[in-house]
Short mmCIF file of N, CA and C in Angstrom, two decimals:
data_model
loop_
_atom_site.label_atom_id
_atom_site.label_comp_id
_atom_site.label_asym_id
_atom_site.label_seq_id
_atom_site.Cartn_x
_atom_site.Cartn_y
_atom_site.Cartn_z
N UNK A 1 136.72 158.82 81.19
CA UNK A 1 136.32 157.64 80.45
C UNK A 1 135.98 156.53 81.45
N UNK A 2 134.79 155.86 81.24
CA UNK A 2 134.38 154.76 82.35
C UNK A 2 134.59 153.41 81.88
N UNK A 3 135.33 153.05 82.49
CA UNK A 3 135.93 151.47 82.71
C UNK A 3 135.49 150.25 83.39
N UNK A 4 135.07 149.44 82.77
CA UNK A 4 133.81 148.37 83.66
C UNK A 4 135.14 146.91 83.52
N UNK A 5 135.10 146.23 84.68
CA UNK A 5 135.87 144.80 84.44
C UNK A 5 135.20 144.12 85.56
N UNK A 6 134.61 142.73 84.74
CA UNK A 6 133.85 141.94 85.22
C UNK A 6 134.44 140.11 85.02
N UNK A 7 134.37 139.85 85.73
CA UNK A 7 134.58 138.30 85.42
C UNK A 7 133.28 137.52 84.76
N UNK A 8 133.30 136.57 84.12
CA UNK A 8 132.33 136.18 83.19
C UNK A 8 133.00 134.26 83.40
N UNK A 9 131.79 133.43 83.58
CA UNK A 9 131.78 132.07 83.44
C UNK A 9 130.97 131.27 82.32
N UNK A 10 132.12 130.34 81.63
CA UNK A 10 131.37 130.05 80.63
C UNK A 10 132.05 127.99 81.04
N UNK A 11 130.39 127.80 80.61
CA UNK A 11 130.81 126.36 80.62
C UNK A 11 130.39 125.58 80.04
N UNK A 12 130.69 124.18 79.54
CA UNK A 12 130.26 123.42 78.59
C UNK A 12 130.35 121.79 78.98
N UNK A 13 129.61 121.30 79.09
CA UNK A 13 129.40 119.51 79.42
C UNK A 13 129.16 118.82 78.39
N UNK A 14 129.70 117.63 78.44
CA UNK A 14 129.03 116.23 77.12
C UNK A 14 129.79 114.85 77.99
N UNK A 15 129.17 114.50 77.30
CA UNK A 15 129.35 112.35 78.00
C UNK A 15 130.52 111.99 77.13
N UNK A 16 131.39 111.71 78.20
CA UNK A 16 132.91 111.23 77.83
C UNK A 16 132.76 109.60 77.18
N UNK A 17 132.89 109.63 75.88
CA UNK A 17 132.94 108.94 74.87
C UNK A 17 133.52 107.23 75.80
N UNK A 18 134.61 107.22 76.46
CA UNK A 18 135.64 106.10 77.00
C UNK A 18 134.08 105.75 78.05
N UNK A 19 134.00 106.47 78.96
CA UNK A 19 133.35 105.97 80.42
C UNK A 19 132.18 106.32 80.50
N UNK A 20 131.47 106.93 79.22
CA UNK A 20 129.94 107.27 79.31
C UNK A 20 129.87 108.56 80.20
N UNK A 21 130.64 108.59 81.22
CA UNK A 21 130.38 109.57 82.34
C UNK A 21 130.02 111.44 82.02
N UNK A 22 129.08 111.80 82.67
CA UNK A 22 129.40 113.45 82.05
C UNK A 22 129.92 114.08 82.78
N UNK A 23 130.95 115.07 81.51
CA UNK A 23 131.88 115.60 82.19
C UNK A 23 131.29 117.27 81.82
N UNK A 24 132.52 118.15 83.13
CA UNK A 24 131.78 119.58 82.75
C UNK A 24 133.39 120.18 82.71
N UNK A 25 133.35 121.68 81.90
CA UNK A 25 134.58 122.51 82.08
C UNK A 25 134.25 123.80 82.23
N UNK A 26 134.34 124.85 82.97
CA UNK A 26 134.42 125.90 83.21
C UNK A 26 135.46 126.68 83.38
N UNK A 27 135.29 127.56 82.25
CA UNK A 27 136.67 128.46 81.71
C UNK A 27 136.13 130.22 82.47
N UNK A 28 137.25 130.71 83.46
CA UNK A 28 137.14 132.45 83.69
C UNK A 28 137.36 133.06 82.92
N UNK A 29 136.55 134.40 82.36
CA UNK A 29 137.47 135.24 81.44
C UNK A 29 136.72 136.62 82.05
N UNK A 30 137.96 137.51 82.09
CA UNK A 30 137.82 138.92 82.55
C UNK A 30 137.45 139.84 81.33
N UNK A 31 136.01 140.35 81.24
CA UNK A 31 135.66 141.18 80.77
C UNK A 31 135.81 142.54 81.12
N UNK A 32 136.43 143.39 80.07
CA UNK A 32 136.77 144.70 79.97
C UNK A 32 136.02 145.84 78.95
N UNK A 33 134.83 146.45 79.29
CA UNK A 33 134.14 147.51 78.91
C UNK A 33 134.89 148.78 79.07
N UNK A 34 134.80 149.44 77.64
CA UNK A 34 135.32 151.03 77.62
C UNK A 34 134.02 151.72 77.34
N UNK A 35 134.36 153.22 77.82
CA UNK A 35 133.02 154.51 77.16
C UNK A 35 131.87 153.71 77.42
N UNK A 36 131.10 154.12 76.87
CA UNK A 36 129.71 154.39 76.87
C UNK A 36 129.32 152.98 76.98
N UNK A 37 129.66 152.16 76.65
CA UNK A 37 129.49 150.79 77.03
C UNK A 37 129.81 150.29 78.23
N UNK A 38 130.65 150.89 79.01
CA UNK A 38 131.03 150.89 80.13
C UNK A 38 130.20 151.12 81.06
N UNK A 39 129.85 152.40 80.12
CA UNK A 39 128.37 153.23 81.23
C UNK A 39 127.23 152.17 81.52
N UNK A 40 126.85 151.57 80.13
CA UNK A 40 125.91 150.70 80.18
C UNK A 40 126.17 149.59 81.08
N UNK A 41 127.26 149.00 81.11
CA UNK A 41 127.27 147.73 82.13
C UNK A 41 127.21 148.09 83.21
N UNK A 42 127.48 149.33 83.51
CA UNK A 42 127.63 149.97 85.19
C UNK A 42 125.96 149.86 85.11
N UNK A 43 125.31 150.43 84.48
CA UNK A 43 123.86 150.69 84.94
C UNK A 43 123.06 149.55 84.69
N UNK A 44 123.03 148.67 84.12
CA UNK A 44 122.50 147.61 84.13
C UNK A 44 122.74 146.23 84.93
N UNK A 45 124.31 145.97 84.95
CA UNK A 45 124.73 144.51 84.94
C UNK A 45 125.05 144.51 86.95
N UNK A 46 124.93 143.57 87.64
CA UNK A 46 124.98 143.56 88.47
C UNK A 46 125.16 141.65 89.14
N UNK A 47 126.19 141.29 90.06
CA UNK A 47 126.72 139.88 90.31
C UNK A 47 125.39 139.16 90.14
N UNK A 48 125.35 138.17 89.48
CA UNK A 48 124.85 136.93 88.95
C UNK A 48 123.54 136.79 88.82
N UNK A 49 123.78 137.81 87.47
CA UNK A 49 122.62 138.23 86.57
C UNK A 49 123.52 137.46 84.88
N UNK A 50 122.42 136.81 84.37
CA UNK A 50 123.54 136.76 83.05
C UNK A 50 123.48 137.61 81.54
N UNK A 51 124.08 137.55 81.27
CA UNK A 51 124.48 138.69 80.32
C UNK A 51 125.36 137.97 78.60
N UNK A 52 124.43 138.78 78.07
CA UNK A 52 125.32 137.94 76.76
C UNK A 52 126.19 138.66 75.91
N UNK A 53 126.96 138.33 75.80
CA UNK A 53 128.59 138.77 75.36
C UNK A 53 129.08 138.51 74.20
N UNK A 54 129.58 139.40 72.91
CA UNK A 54 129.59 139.00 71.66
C UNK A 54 131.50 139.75 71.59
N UNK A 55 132.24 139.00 70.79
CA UNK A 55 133.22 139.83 70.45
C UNK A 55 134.63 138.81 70.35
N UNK A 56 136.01 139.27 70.63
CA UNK A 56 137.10 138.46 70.57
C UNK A 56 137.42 138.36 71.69
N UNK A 57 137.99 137.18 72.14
CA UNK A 57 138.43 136.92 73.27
C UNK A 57 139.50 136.49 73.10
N UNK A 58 140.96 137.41 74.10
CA UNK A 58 142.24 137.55 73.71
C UNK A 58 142.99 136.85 75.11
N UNK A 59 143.82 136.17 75.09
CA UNK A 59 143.97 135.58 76.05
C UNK A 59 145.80 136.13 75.89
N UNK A 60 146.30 136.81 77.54
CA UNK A 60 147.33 137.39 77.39
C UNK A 60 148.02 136.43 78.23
N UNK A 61 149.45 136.46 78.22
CA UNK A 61 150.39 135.98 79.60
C UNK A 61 151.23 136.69 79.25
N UNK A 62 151.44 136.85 80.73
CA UNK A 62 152.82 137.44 81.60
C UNK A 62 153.49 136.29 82.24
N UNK A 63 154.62 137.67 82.84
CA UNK A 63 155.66 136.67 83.48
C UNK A 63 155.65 137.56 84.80
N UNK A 64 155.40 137.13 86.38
CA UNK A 64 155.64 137.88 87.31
C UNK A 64 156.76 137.89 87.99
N UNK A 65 156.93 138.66 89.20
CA UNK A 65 158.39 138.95 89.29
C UNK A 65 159.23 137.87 89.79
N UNK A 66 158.24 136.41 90.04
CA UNK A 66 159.37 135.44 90.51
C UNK A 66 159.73 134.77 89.08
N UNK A 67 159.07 134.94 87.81
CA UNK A 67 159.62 134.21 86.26
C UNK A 67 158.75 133.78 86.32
N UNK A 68 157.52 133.54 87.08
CA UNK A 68 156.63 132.55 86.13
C UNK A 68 155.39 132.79 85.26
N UNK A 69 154.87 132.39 84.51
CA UNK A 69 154.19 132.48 83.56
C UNK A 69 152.98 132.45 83.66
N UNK A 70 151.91 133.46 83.47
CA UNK A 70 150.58 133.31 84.12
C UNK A 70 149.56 133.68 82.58
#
């Protein structure tokens, strides 16, 4: 079974209401392809090309071995 994991940047700007100023935020999220979809990102997708991405985005935490929370 082929397994694709890619990091993906998504970001979003608007003019901060208080100071006029524009502001930007850029959020990481690790994309994880299974099967045949997998296949496909292997054969197509390649670093900083963009790519559009439809689905749920699940946001996990752990705890590593010193207790803290990631």
């Amino acid at each position: 079974m082929k397994i694709v994991q890619l990091s993906l940047a998504t970001s979003e700007s608007w003019k901060d209401r208080a100071s006029g100023e524009r502001r930007e935020r850029t959020e990481w999220h690790r994309i994880v392809a299974f099967r045949r979809l997998g296949e496909i990102c292997g054969e197509y997708l390649s670093k900083g090309r963009q790519v559009y991405i439809e689905g749920r985005i699940q946001t996990r935490e752990w705890e590593d071995k010193e207790g803290v929370k990631r």
